[in-house]
Amino acid sequence: METENKQKCSSCQCPRGKLFATNWLDGISSGNDFDVVEVVFKNTRTGFYTNPNRLDLKIGDMVAVEGAPGHDVGRVSMIGRLVRLQMKKANINSDSELKKVFRIATQNDLEKAAEAAAREEDTMIRSRKIAEELGLNMKIGDVEYQGDGGKAIFYYIADERVDFRKLIRILADTFKVRIEMKQIGARQEAGRIGGIGPCGRPLCCSSWMTHFVSVGTGAARVQDLSMNPQKLAGQCAKLKCCLNFEIDSYSEAQKKLPPKDVALETKDGTYYYFKPDILARKITYSTDKSIPANLVTIDAARAFEIIALNKQGIKVDALEETDGKKNEKPAYVDLVEQESLTRFDNSKRRKRKRNNNNQDSDKPDKKEKAVNNPKTEGKNDSKNGNDRNRNNRNRNNRGNRKGKPNQETSGKPKE
C-alpha cells in the first residue's frame, strides 16, 4: 500500500506523506450520499468538486477535474457527508456553483501531469532570475503546473505589497502558459521545505498538517510557559503550531485550581499565589507577592480546604498537612532496574557464581576422599592418636612447672 501511494503521489502533485481525515462514516448506511468530493493537489491546495456522473470514487483515487481553463489532475482526499462538514468549516455554501469531476484519471492524463511536473524546477529558477532583474522584493518559493500543462501557479513570499503586473507579462511571454500568482505565509514555506523540530521529530507542517490555524501568545500563557521568543518560535520564525495542541487540556485543568488572587492565611503569616503545576494540580505559595520567599507547594485540594477555613475565620497552623501519613511521599522503587548502569553486570556476576557453585557441587570433597580411601585410613588414625598423646604430655608439663617443684633438684643442698 505504501508503494502504491508513493506512485500515485509522484504522478499527481499532492503532498507526500500527509495524513488526511479518516472516513469514519465508511460502511454506515447512507454515508456516501453527498455528491461532492474533496480533491487535494500540490502544496496542500484543496478544492471541492461535484460528481455529476456518479462515479464510484474512493479516497486515494486519481481524478481529472475541471480547471480554469482545461483540466487538472488530483487525488481524492475525502468523500461522503464528511465533505459537507468540511465545506461548512471552510464557509463554502453547498448550493454554490462548484467545478466538476470529469473522470477517473487515465494513463494519458497521468503522463501529461508527470511531464508538466518535470518542468516546474526549471521554471522556478528562471522566474527567480526574472524577478531579481526587475528588482522586486519577493521570493518565488515554488511553481505548480496544472495537469494539462496550460496553467502555472507561482507561490511567492513577500513582506510588503508587490506590484508584479510586469512580471506576469514577462512570465506569460517566456513560458507560453497562463500565469497565476499566489502568496503563501512563512508556515507554508517551512512545510514545503521541511526539517527537524526541537523535539527531534520532523516538522508537523511538513509531515501531516494540511491546514494552519493562527497561534497567539495566549496559548503560551494558558500553559504557563516562559515568554521566550527563541523557545516559542519555530523554524518559520512564527509561534509554534504545537502550542495549540494541548491548550484545551490546560484550560480544563486550570478550572480545577484555586484562583490566583486569593491569599492563604496561616498563624505564621499570609501566603500568596506564586506558581502552579497545572496538570499535577499543585500550587506553590510564597510569603512575598513579588519575589519567591519561603516557598511551599501544596495540592489543589488542600488549597481549597484552607480557603474554606479562612472564610470561616479560622487560620491553619501551616499550609502543609500536619498528619505524617498525609505528608509522607511514596518511595520510588525501580522495579525493573531501568536506571541502574550496572544492571547487566550484576546479572553476569550472578550467572558466574551460579556456574561456580554447580561445578563445586559436582566435585567430591577432599576429606571424603581421604576417609573413603582404604590405604590412608589406618595412617590417619595412628597420626590422630599420636597428636592427642603429644598434646596431653605438653599439658602435664605446663602444670608441673606451675604447681610442683622439680624432684631432681629439691633434695640436693645448696653449694
mmCIF file of C-alpha atoms in Angstrom:
data_model
loop_
_atom_site.group_PDB
_atom_site.id
_atom_site.type_symbol
_atom_site.label_atom_id
_atom_site.label_comp_id
_atom_site.label_asym_id
_atom_site.label_seq_id
_atom_site.Cartn_x
_atom_site.Cartn_y
_atom_site.Cartn_z
ATOM 1 C CA MET A 1 0.000 0.000 0.000
ATOM 2 C CA GLU A 2 2.834 2.426 0.783
ATOM 3 C CA THR A 3 4.436 1.812 -2.612
ATOM 4 C CA GLU A 4 1.155 2.407 -4.403
ATOM 5 C CA ASN A 5 0.602 5.644 -2.504
ATOM 6 C CA LYS A 6 4.079 6.866 -3.398
ATOM 7 C CA GLN A 7 3.490 6.111 -7.068
ATOM 8 C CA LYS A 8 0.190 7.937 -7.000
ATOM 9 C CA CYS A 9 1.740 10.950 -5.281
ATOM 10 C CA SER A 10 4.557 11.085 -7.815
ATOM 11 C CA SER A 11 2.037 11.124 -10.652
ATOM 12 C CA CYS A 12 -0.051 13.936 -9.163
ATOM 13 C CA GLN A 13 1.101 16.971 -7.255
ATOM 14 C CA CYS A 14 -0.429 16.178 -3.889
ATOM 15 C CA PRO A 15 1.777 16.417 -0.767
ATOM 16 C CA ARG A 16 3.619 13.227 0.032
ATOM 17 C CA GLY A 17 3.244 11.567 3.394
ATOM 18 C CA LYS A 18 0.382 13.811 4.543
ATOM 19 C CA LEU A 19 -2.356 12.469 6.752
ATOM 20 C CA PHE A 20 -5.942 13.047 5.714
ATOM 21 C CA ALA A 21 -9.240 12.824 7.561
ATOM 22 C CA THR A 22 -10.373 9.265 8.220
ATOM 23 C CA ASN A 23 -13.735 8.390 6.695
ATOM 24 C CA TRP A 24 -15.327 7.207 9.929
ATOM 25 C CA LEU A 25 -18.728 7.003 8.156
ATOM 26 C CA ASP A 26 -17.462 4.343 5.776
ATOM 27 C CA GLY A 27 -19.696 1.251 5.899
ATOM 28 C CA ILE A 28 -22.606 3.111 7.508
ATOM 29 C CA SER A 29 -25.829 3.254 5.505
ATOM 30 C CA SER A 30 -26.313 6.496 3.557
ATOM 31 C CA GLY A 31 -22.794 7.509 4.498
ATOM 32 C CA ASN A 32 -21.759 8.469 0.962
ATOM 33 C CA ASP A 33 -24.934 10.154 -0.238
ATOM 34 C CA PHE A 34 -23.246 13.551 -0.727
ATOM 35 C CA ASP A 35 -22.135 14.048 -4.350
ATOM 36 C CA VAL A 36 -19.277 16.488 -3.586
ATOM 37 C CA VAL A 37 -15.700 15.252 -3.097
ATOM 38 C CA GLU A 38 -12.586 16.944 -1.833
ATOM 39 C CA VAL A 39 -9.524 16.776 -4.096
ATOM 40 C CA VAL A 40 -6.008 17.682 -2.984
ATOM 41 C CA PHE A 41 -3.177 18.978 -5.176
ATOM 42 C CA LYS A 42 0.385 20.128 -4.595
ATOM 43 C CA ASN A 43 1.323 22.307 -1.586
ATOM 44 C CA THR A 44 -1.820 21.239 0.323
ATOM 45 C CA ARG A 45 -4.023 23.037 -2.192
ATOM 46 C CA THR A 46 -7.509 21.552 -1.967
ATOM 47 C CA GLY A 47 -10.768 22.047 -3.825
ATOM 48 C CA PHE A 48 -14.354 20.792 -3.730
ATOM 49 C CA TYR A 49 -15.810 19.270 -6.905
ATOM 50 C CA THR A 50 -19.193 17.837 -7.757
ATOM 51 C CA ASN A 51 -19.595 14.296 -9.060
ATOM 52 C CA PRO A 52 -22.401 14.643 -11.627
ATOM 53 C CA ASN A 53 -21.645 11.315 -13.319
ATOM 54 C CA ARG A 54 -21.960 9.423 -10.013
ATOM 55 C CA LEU A 55 -18.526 7.851 -10.344
ATOM 56 C CA ASP A 56 -17.635 5.252 -7.729
ATOM 57 C CA LEU A 57 -14.845 7.277 -6.138
ATOM 58 C CA LYS A 58 -12.763 6.244 -3.150
ATOM 59 C CA ILE A 59 -10.174 8.034 -1.076
ATOM 60 C CA GLY A 60 -6.867 7.919 -2.946
ATOM 61 C CA ASP A 61 -8.307 7.731 -6.473
ATOM 62 C CA MET A 62 -6.655 9.919 -9.108
ATOM 63 C CA VAL A 63 -9.254 12.020 -10.932
ATOM 64 C CA ALA A 64 -9.312 14.571 -13.755
ATOM 65 C CA VAL A 65 -11.235 17.658 -12.633
ATOM 66 C CA GLU A 66 -12.328 20.864 -14.277
ATOM 67 C CA GLY A 67 -9.630 23.536 -14.470
ATOM 68 C CA ALA A 68 -9.501 27.186 -15.469
ATOM 69 C CA PRO A 69 -9.058 26.533 -18.334
ATOM 70 C CA GLY A 70 -8.566 22.881 -19.280
ATOM 71 C CA HIS A 71 -8.395 20.152 -16.677
ATOM 72 C CA ASP A 72 -6.283 19.343 -13.662
ATOM 73 C CA VAL A 73 -5.247 16.050 -12.050
ATOM 74 C CA GLY A 74 -5.527 15.496 -8.318
ATOM 75 C CA ARG A 75 -6.173 12.928 -5.651
ATOM 76 C CA VAL A 76 -9.468 12.333 -3.816
ATOM 77 C CA SER A 77 -8.897 13.039 -0.122
ATOM 78 C CA MET A 78 -12.458 12.973 1.285
ATOM 79 C CA ILE A 79 -15.877 11.682 0.237
ATOM 80 C CA GLY A 80 -19.411 11.457 1.609
ATOM 81 C CA ARG A 81 -21.012 13.516 4.334
ATOM 82 C CA LEU A 82 -17.614 14.408 5.766
ATOM 83 C CA VAL A 83 -17.155 16.740 2.798
ATOM 84 C CA ARG A 84 -20.277 18.660 3.826
ATOM 85 C CA LEU A 85 -18.808 19.213 7.285
ATOM 86 C CA GLN A 86 -15.506 20.293 5.765
ATOM 87 C CA MET A 87 -17.256 22.757 3.458
ATOM 88 C CA LYS A 88 -19.132 24.192 6.418
ATOM 89 C CA LYS A 89 -15.827 24.626 8.230
ATOM 90 C CA ALA A 90 -14.384 26.439 5.189
ATOM 91 C CA ASN A 91 -17.514 28.671 4.914
ATOM 92 C CA ILE A 92 -18.429 27.302 1.472
ATOM 93 C CA ASN A 93 -22.101 27.015 0.637
ATOM 94 C CA SER A 94 -23.085 23.640 -0.812
ATOM 95 C CA ASP A 95 -25.551 25.376 -3.145
ATOM 96 C CA SER A 96 -22.815 27.452 -4.796
ATOM 97 C CA GLU A 97 -21.527 26.530 -8.243
ATOM 98 C CA LEU A 98 -18.648 24.106 -7.960
ATOM 99 C CA LYS A 99 -16.374 22.662 -10.607
ATOM 100 C CA LYS A 100 -16.927 19.113 -11.824
ATOM 101 C CA VAL A 101 -15.086 15.831 -11.734
ATOM 102 C CA PHE A 102 -14.685 14.732 -15.361
ATOM 103 C CA ARG A 103 -13.421 11.178 -14.965
ATOM 104 C CA ILE A 104 -11.069 8.890 -13.182
ATOM 105 C CA ALA A 105 -7.604 9.828 -14.443
ATOM 106 C CA THR A 106 -6.437 7.742 -17.391
ATOM 107 C CA GLN A 107 -2.883 6.780 -18.180
ATOM 108 C CA ASN A 108 -2.693 9.625 -20.697
ATOM 109 C CA ASP A 109 -3.777 12.127 -18.032
ATOM 110 C CA LEU A 110 -1.136 10.879 -15.602
ATOM 111 C CA GLU A 111 1.605 11.065 -18.234
ATOM 112 C CA LYS A 112 0.714 14.654 -19.107
ATOM 113 C CA ALA A 113 0.703 15.587 -15.429
ATOM 114 C CA ALA A 114 4.146 13.991 -14.961
ATOM 115 C CA GLU A 115 5.543 15.895 -17.981
ATOM 116 C CA ALA A 116 4.197 19.174 -16.622
ATOM 117 C CA ALA A 117 5.649 18.460 -13.162
ATOM 118 C CA ALA A 118 9.088 17.862 -14.708
ATOM 119 C CA ARG A 119 9.152 21.473 -15.936
ATOM 120 C CA GLU A 120 8.468 23.025 -12.534
ATOM 121 C CA GLU A 121 12.020 23.257 -11.173
ATOM 122 C CA ASP A 122 13.463 24.878 -14.301
ATOM 123 C CA THR A 123 10.544 27.318 -14.414
ATOM 124 C CA MET A 124 11.091 28.295 -10.770
ATOM 125 C CA ILE A 125 14.802 29.025 -11.274
ATOM 126 C CA ARG A 126 14.210 31.145 -14.390
ATOM 127 C CA SER A 127 11.355 33.059 -12.762
ATOM 128 C CA ARG A 128 13.547 33.905 -9.745
ATOM 129 C CA LYS A 129 16.134 35.456 -12.070
ATOM 130 C CA ILE A 130 13.457 37.498 -13.827
ATOM 131 C CA ALA A 131 12.085 38.802 -10.514
ATOM 132 C CA GLU A 132 15.601 39.721 -9.411
ATOM 133 C CA GLU A 133 16.262 41.627 -12.635
ATOM 134 C CA LEU A 134 13.032 43.591 -12.100
ATOM 135 C CA GLY A 135 14.128 44.471 -8.549
ATOM 136 C CA LEU A 136 11.034 43.017 -6.889
ATOM 137 C CA ASN A 137 11.204 42.413 -3.137
ATOM 138 C CA MET A 138 9.747 38.907 -3.279
ATOM 139 C CA LYS A 139 10.832 35.295 -3.267
ATOM 140 C CA ILE A 140 9.290 32.701 -5.581
ATOM 141 C CA GLY A 141 9.217 29.569 -3.459
ATOM 142 C CA ASP A 142 7.574 27.023 -5.767
ATOM 143 C CA VAL A 143 5.807 26.541 -9.085
ATOM 144 C CA GLU A 144 2.876 24.228 -9.767
ATOM 145 C CA TYR A 145 1.738 23.332 -13.266
ATOM 146 C CA GLN A 146 -1.826 22.324 -13.979
ATOM 147 C CA GLY A 147 -2.396 18.718 -15.010
ATOM 148 C CA ASP A 148 -2.711 19.565 -18.709
ATOM 149 C CA GLY A 149 0.249 21.973 -18.640
ATOM 150 C CA GLY A 150 -1.789 25.001 -19.715
ATOM 151 C CA LYS A 151 -1.507 26.966 -16.474
ATOM 152 C CA ALA A 152 1.195 27.604 -13.860
ATOM 153 C CA ILE A 153 0.738 28.787 -10.266
ATOM 154 C CA PHE A 154 3.675 30.718 -8.794
ATOM 155 C CA TYR A 155 3.858 30.623 -4.980
ATOM 156 C CA TYR A 156 5.753 33.590 -3.573
ATOM 157 C CA ILE A 157 6.654 35.117 -0.220
ATOM 158 C CA ALA A 158 6.764 38.878 0.326
ATOM 159 C CA ASP A 159 6.807 41.076 3.404
ATOM 160 C CA GLU A 160 5.377 44.059 1.555
ATOM 161 C CA ARG A 161 2.863 44.671 -1.182
ATOM 162 C CA VAL A 162 4.435 43.859 -4.574
ATOM 163 C CA ASP A 163 3.372 45.162 -7.974
ATOM 164 C CA PHE A 164 4.045 42.133 -10.185
ATOM 165 C CA ARG A 165 1.950 43.097 -13.215
ATOM 166 C CA LYS A 166 5.062 43.487 -15.358
ATOM 167 C CA LEU A 167 6.395 40.201 -14.008
ATOM 168 C CA ILE A 168 3.212 38.372 -15.076
ATOM 169 C CA ARG A 169 3.527 39.668 -18.643
ATOM 170 C CA ILE A 170 7.145 38.589 -18.890
ATOM 171 C CA LEU A 171 6.435 35.143 -17.420
ATOM 172 C CA ALA A 172 3.491 34.584 -19.802
ATOM 173 C CA ASP A 173 5.634 35.510 -22.830
ATOM 174 C CA THR A 174 8.526 33.344 -21.608
ATOM 175 C CA PHE A 175 6.704 30.119 -20.693
ATOM 176 C CA LYS A 176 3.645 30.432 -23.001
ATOM 177 C CA VAL A 177 1.189 29.456 -20.244
ATOM 178 C CA ARG A 178 -1.429 31.191 -18.171
ATOM 179 C CA ILE A 179 0.103 32.697 -15.014
ATOM 180 C CA GLU A 180 -1.420 32.825 -11.533
ATOM 181 C CA MET A 181 0.393 34.368 -8.553
ATOM 182 C CA LYS A 182 -0.407 33.045 -5.069
ATOM 183 C CA GLN A 183 1.092 34.413 -1.889
ATOM 184 C CA ILE A 184 1.921 31.975 0.919
ATOM 185 C CA GLY A 185 2.999 32.551 4.502
ATOM 186 C CA ALA A 186 6.078 31.548 6.431
ATOM 187 C CA ARG A 187 4.366 28.435 7.815
ATOM 188 C CA GLN A 188 3.512 27.134 4.339
ATOM 189 C CA GLU A 189 7.088 27.806 3.247
ATOM 190 C CA ALA A 190 8.516 25.881 6.218
ATOM 191 C CA GLY A 191 6.146 22.992 5.473
ATOM 192 C CA ARG A 192 7.284 22.937 1.858
ATOM 193 C CA ILE A 193 10.988 22.892 2.762
ATOM 194 C CA GLY A 194 10.720 20.574 5.783
ATOM 195 C CA GLY A 195 13.167 19.995 8.611
ATOM 196 C CA ILE A 196 13.580 18.676 12.151
ATOM 197 C CA GLY A 197 11.971 20.475 15.081
ATOM 198 C CA PRO A 198 13.432 20.998 18.579
ATOM 199 C CA CYS A 199 11.511 17.905 19.720
ATOM 200 C CA GLY A 200 13.647 15.759 17.411
ATOM 201 C CA ARG A 201 10.795 14.858 15.076
ATOM 202 C CA PRO A 202 10.007 16.077 11.536
ATOM 203 C CA LEU A 203 8.102 19.342 11.382
ATOM 204 C CA CYS A 204 4.349 18.941 11.779
ATOM 205 C CA CYS A 205 3.714 21.298 8.866
ATOM 206 C CA SER A 206 5.814 19.113 6.547
ATOM 207 C CA SER A 207 4.700 15.698 7.833
ATOM 208 C CA TRP A 208 0.948 15.769 8.447
ATOM 209 C CA MET A 209 -0.575 19.251 8.836
ATOM 210 C CA THR A 210 -2.604 20.471 5.873
ATOM 211 C CA HIS A 211 -4.427 23.431 7.428
ATOM 212 C CA PHE A 212 -2.825 26.142 9.512
ATOM 213 C CA VAL A 213 -4.547 27.924 12.396
ATOM 214 C CA SER A 214 -3.365 31.209 13.861
ATOM 215 C CA VAL A 215 -1.363 30.874 17.088
ATOM 216 C CA GLY A 216 -1.360 33.590 19.754
ATOM 217 C CA THR A 217 0.696 34.278 22.843
ATOM 218 C CA GLY A 218 -2.389 33.493 24.931
ATOM 219 C CA ALA A 219 -1.785 29.792 24.264
ATOM 220 C CA ALA A 220 1.631 30.065 25.930
ATOM 221 C CA ARG A 221 0.212 31.965 28.897
ATOM 222 C CA VAL A 222 -2.504 29.377 29.486
ATOM 223 C CA GLN A 223 0.140 26.622 29.584
ATOM 224 C CA ASP A 224 2.315 28.697 31.925
ATOM 225 C CA LEU A 225 5.265 28.713 29.500
ATOM 226 C CA SER A 226 8.156 31.119 29.592
ATOM 227 C CA MET A 227 7.596 34.023 27.217
ATOM 228 C CA ASN A 228 10.915 33.484 25.490
ATOM 229 C CA PRO A 229 10.643 34.208 21.745
ATOM 230 C CA GLN A 230 13.514 31.874 20.884
ATOM 231 C CA LYS A 231 11.801 28.927 22.570
ATOM 232 C CA LEU A 232 8.269 29.684 21.422
ATOM 233 C CA ALA A 233 9.148 30.336 17.766
ATOM 234 C CA GLY A 234 9.583 27.595 15.200
ATOM 235 C CA GLN A 235 11.785 27.437 12.126
ATOM 236 C CA CYS A 236 9.356 29.711 10.307
ATOM 237 C CA ALA A 237 10.052 32.467 12.911
ATOM 238 C CA LYS A 238 6.383 32.281 13.928
ATOM 239 C CA LEU A 239 4.865 30.830 17.073
ATOM 240 C CA LYS A 240 4.946 27.038 17.085
ATOM 241 C CA CYS A 241 1.783 25.350 15.852
ATOM 242 C CA CYS A 242 2.071 22.764 18.649
ATOM 243 C CA LEU A 243 1.141 25.442 21.192
ATOM 244 C CA ASN A 244 -2.470 24.916 20.111
ATOM 245 C CA PHE A 245 -2.392 21.137 20.521
ATOM 246 C CA GLU A 246 -2.780 20.933 24.333
ATOM 247 C CA ILE A 247 -4.384 24.271 25.124
ATOM 248 C CA ASP A 248 -7.800 22.659 25.703
ATOM 249 C CA SER A 249 -6.381 20.203 28.246
ATOM 250 C CA TYR A 250 -4.647 23.003 30.137
ATOM 251 C CA SER A 251 -7.765 25.160 30.073
ATOM 252 C CA GLU A 252 -9.834 22.348 31.614
ATOM 253 C CA ALA A 253 -7.167 21.629 34.219
ATOM 254 C CA GLN A 254 -6.922 25.293 35.217
ATOM 255 C CA LYS A 255 -10.604 25.311 36.129
ATOM 256 C CA LYS A 256 -9.793 22.838 38.922
ATOM 257 C CA LEU A 257 -7.175 25.122 40.510
ATOM 258 C CA PRO A 258 -7.854 27.849 43.113
ATOM 259 C CA PRO A 259 -7.970 31.489 41.915
ATOM 260 C CA LYS A 260 -4.709 33.414 41.707
ATOM 261 C CA ASP A 261 -5.924 36.490 43.603
ATOM 262 C CA VAL A 262 -6.819 34.591 46.796
ATOM 263 C CA ALA A 263 -4.205 34.532 49.583
ATOM 264 C CA LEU A 264 -3.976 31.838 52.232
ATOM 265 C CA GLU A 265 -3.962 32.914 55.894
ATOM 266 C CA THR A 266 -1.967 30.933 58.449
ATOM 267 C CA LYS A 267 -0.881 31.616 62.036
ATOM 268 C CA ASP A 268 2.648 32.265 60.800
ATOM 269 C CA GLY A 269 1.670 34.712 58.052
ATOM 270 C CA THR A 270 -0.002 35.203 54.685
ATOM 271 C CA TYR A 271 0.905 33.150 51.607
ATOM 272 C CA TYR A 272 0.373 34.407 48.060
ATOM 273 C CA TYR A 273 -0.185 32.513 44.831
ATOM 274 C CA PHE A 274 3.217 32.169 43.129
ATOM 275 C CA LYS A 275 3.409 29.342 40.548
ATOM 276 C CA PRO A 276 1.117 26.452 39.537
ATOM 277 C CA ASP A 277 1.823 22.983 38.181
ATOM 278 C CA ILE A 278 -1.352 22.770 36.134
ATOM 279 C CA LEU A 279 -1.500 19.109 35.138
ATOM 280 C CA ALA A 280 -0.219 17.857 38.519
ATOM 281 C CA ARG A 281 -2.749 20.127 40.302
ATOM 282 C CA LYS A 282 -0.139 21.577 42.653
ATOM 283 C CA ILE A 283 0.357 25.239 43.607
ATOM 284 C CA THR A 284 3.425 26.924 45.049
ATOM 285 C CA TYR A 285 2.771 29.755 47.523
ATOM 286 C CA SER A 286 5.168 32.464 48.679
ATOM 287 C CA THR A 287 5.141 34.824 51.662
ATOM 288 C CA ASP A 288 6.020 37.720 49.328
ATOM 289 C CA LYS A 289 3.961 38.893 46.371
ATOM 290 C CA SER A 290 6.837 39.819 44.074
ATOM 291 C CA ILE A 291 9.740 37.516 44.937
ATOM 292 C CA PRO A 292 9.949 33.822 45.871
ATOM 293 C CA ALA A 293 10.269 33.604 49.652
ATOM 294 C CA ASN A 294 9.532 30.635 51.932
ATOM 295 C CA LEU A 295 8.025 28.663 49.073
ATOM 296 C CA VAL A 296 5.554 25.951 49.994
ATOM 297 C CA THR A 297 3.950 23.588 47.458
ATOM 298 C CA ILE A 298 0.581 22.015 48.252
ATOM 299 C CA ASP A 299 -2.182 20.186 46.412
ATOM 300 C CA ALA A 300 -5.185 21.997 44.985
ATOM 301 C CA ALA A 301 -7.485 20.099 47.347
ATOM 302 C CA ARG A 302 -5.510 21.360 50.357
ATOM 303 C CA ALA A 303 -5.638 24.920 48.990
ATOM 304 C CA PHE A 304 -9.426 24.767 48.638
ATOM 305 C CA GLU A 305 -9.661 23.412 52.184
ATOM 306 C CA ILE A 306 -7.608 26.310 53.587
ATOM 307 C CA ILE A 307 -9.659 28.847 51.611
ATOM 308 C CA ALA A 308 -12.857 27.433 53.102
ATOM 309 C CA LEU A 309 -11.408 27.618 56.632
ATOM 310 C CA ASN A 310 -10.227 31.205 56.091
ATOM 311 C CA LYS A 311 -13.731 32.211 55.049
ATOM 312 C CA GLN A 312 -14.919 30.881 58.425
ATOM 313 C CA GLY A 313 -12.279 32.983 60.186
ATOM 314 C CA ILE A 314 -10.016 30.037 61.021
ATOM 315 C CA LYS A 315 -6.282 30.261 60.418
ATOM 316 C CA VAL A 316 -4.460 26.985 59.948
ATOM 317 C CA ASP A 317 -1.175 26.193 61.657
ATOM 318 C CA ALA A 318 0.660 25.545 58.358
ATOM 319 C CA LEU A 319 -0.120 25.118 54.711
ATOM 320 C CA GLU A 320 1.088 21.539 54.690
ATOM 321 C CA GLU A 321 -0.984 18.965 56.495
ATOM 322 C CA THR A 322 0.316 18.064 59.945
ATOM 323 C CA ASP A 323 -0.616 14.398 59.670
ATOM 324 C CA GLY A 324 2.552 12.474 58.963
ATOM 325 C CA LYS A 325 0.793 9.907 56.856
ATOM 326 C CA LYS A 326 -0.587 12.535 54.521
ATOM 327 C CA ASN A 327 2.785 14.276 54.155
ATOM 328 C CA GLU A 328 4.600 11.024 53.607
ATOM 329 C CA LYS A 329 5.541 10.672 49.955
ATOM 330 C CA PRO A 330 5.550 7.260 48.310
ATOM 331 C CA ALA A 331 9.052 5.988 47.838
ATOM 332 C CA TYR A 332 10.179 5.487 44.298
ATOM 333 C CA VAL A 333 11.028 1.888 43.512
ATOM 334 C CA ASP A 334 12.749 0.932 40.297
ATOM 335 C CA LEU A 335 11.206 -2.495 39.842
ATOM 336 C CA VAL A 336 12.884 -3.294 36.539
ATOM 337 C CA GLU A 337 16.184 -1.529 37.364
ATOM 338 C CA GLN A 338 15.986 0.595 34.278
ATOM 339 C CA GLU A 339 18.033 3.398 35.873
ATOM 340 C CA SER A 340 20.881 1.200 37.093
ATOM 341 C CA LEU A 341 24.005 1.499 34.944
ATOM 342 C CA THR A 342 25.389 -1.816 36.224
ATOM 343 C CA ARG A 343 22.207 -3.854 35.887
ATOM 344 C CA PHE A 344 23.754 -6.018 33.163
ATOM 345 C CA ASP A 345 26.989 -6.532 35.139
ATOM 346 C CA ASN A 346 25.049 -7.816 38.168
ATOM 347 C CA SER A 347 23.274 -10.399 36.080
ATOM 348 C CA LYS A 348 26.605 -11.619 34.698
ATOM 349 C CA ARG A 349 28.050 -11.913 38.187
ATOM 350 C CA ARG A 350 25.067 -13.925 39.364
ATOM 351 C CA LYS A 351 25.452 -16.278 36.416
ATOM 352 C CA ARG A 352 29.165 -16.762 37.158
ATOM 353 C CA LYS A 353 28.516 -17.506 40.845
ATOM 354 C CA ARG A 354 25.759 -19.913 39.916
ATOM 355 C CA ASN A 355 28.039 -21.739 37.485
ATOM 356 C CA ASN A 356 30.881 -21.964 40.060
ATOM 357 C CA ASN A 357 28.527 -23.401 42.698
ATOM 358 C CA ASN A 358 27.310 -26.016 40.267
ATOM 359 C CA GLN A 359 30.881 -27.036 39.442
ATOM 360 C CA ASP A 360 31.835 -27.282 43.123
ATOM 361 C CA SER A 361 28.828 -29.464 43.907
ATOM 362 C CA ASP A 362 29.811 -31.869 41.135
ATOM 363 C CA LYS A 363 33.376 -32.384 42.570
ATOM 364 C CA PRO A 364 33.766 -34.786 45.594
ATOM 365 C CA ASP A 365 35.177 -33.362 48.848
ATOM 366 C CA LYS A 366 38.881 -33.970 49.568
ATOM 367 C CA LYS A 367 38.158 -35.026 53.144
ATOM 368 C CA GLU A 368 35.612 -37.549 51.960
ATOM 369 C CA LYS A 369 38.204 -38.910 49.538
ATOM 370 C CA ALA A 370 40.680 -39.371 52.337
ATOM 371 C CA VAL A 371 38.149 -41.135 54.541
ATOM 372 C CA ASN A 372 36.937 -43.402 51.819
ATOM 373 C CA ASN A 373 40.476 -44.354 50.721
ATOM 374 C CA PRO A 374 41.386 -47.687 52.457
ATOM 375 C CA LYS A 375 45.146 -47.121 52.037
ATOM 376 C CA THR A 376 45.258 -43.957 54.121
ATOM 377 C CA GLU A 377 42.575 -44.903 56.644
ATOM 378 C CA GLY A 378 44.984 -46.572 59.129
ATOM 379 C CA LYS A 379 47.648 -43.937 58.763
ATOM 380 C CA ASN A 380 45.234 -41.202 59.571
ATOM 381 C CA ASP A 381 44.001 -42.968 62.713
ATOM 382 C CA SER A 382 47.539 -43.532 64.062
ATOM 383 C CA LYS A 383 48.503 -39.978 63.245
ATOM 384 C CA ASN A 384 45.496 -38.604 65.103
ATOM 385 C CA GLY A 385 46.308 -40.762 68.143
ATOM 386 C CA ASN A 386 49.952 -39.601 68.313
ATOM 387 C CA ASP A 387 48.810 -35.989 68.115
ATOM 388 C CA ARG A 388 46.481 -36.475 71.071
ATOM 389 C CA ASN A 389 49.215 -38.097 73.230
ATOM 390 C CA ARG A 390 51.654 -35.290 72.428
ATOM 391 C CA ASN A 391 49.130 -32.680 73.450
ATOM 392 C CA ASN A 392 48.432 -34.423 76.749
ATOM 393 C CA ARG A 393 52.176 -34.565 77.650
ATOM 394 C CA ASN A 394 52.632 -30.906 76.920
ATOM 395 C CA ARG A 395 49.645 -30.045 79.104
ATOM 396 C CA ASN A 396 51.056 -32.105 82.033
ATOM 397 C CA ASN A 397 54.484 -30.487 81.743
ATOM 398 C CA ARG A 398 52.969 -26.994 81.921
ATOM 399 C CA GLY A 399 51.047 -27.997 85.075
ATOM 400 C CA ASN A 400 54.191 -29.400 86.731
ATOM 401 C CA ARG A 401 56.144 -26.196 86.102
ATOM 402 C CA LYS A 402 53.477 -24.053 87.759
ATOM 403 C CA GLY A 403 52.407 -26.105 90.810
ATOM 404 C CA LYS A 404 55.227 -28.680 91.753
ATOM 405 C CA PRO A 405 58.974 -28.224 92.268
ATOM 406 C CA ASN A 406 61.428 -30.317 90.326
ATOM 407 C CA GLN A 407 62.148 -33.608 92.183
ATOM 408 C CA GLU A 408 65.682 -33.889 90.892
ATOM 409 C CA THR A 409 66.815 -30.556 92.327
ATOM 410 C CA SER A 410 64.688 -30.322 95.511
ATOM 411 C CA GLY A 411 66.748 -32.857 97.621
ATOM 412 C CA LYS A 412 70.208 -31.521 96.916
ATOM 413 C CA PRO A 413 71.726 -28.964 99.281
ATOM 414 C CA LYS A 414 72.956 -25.701 98.007
ATOM 415 C CA GLU A 415 76.686 -25.491 97.445
#
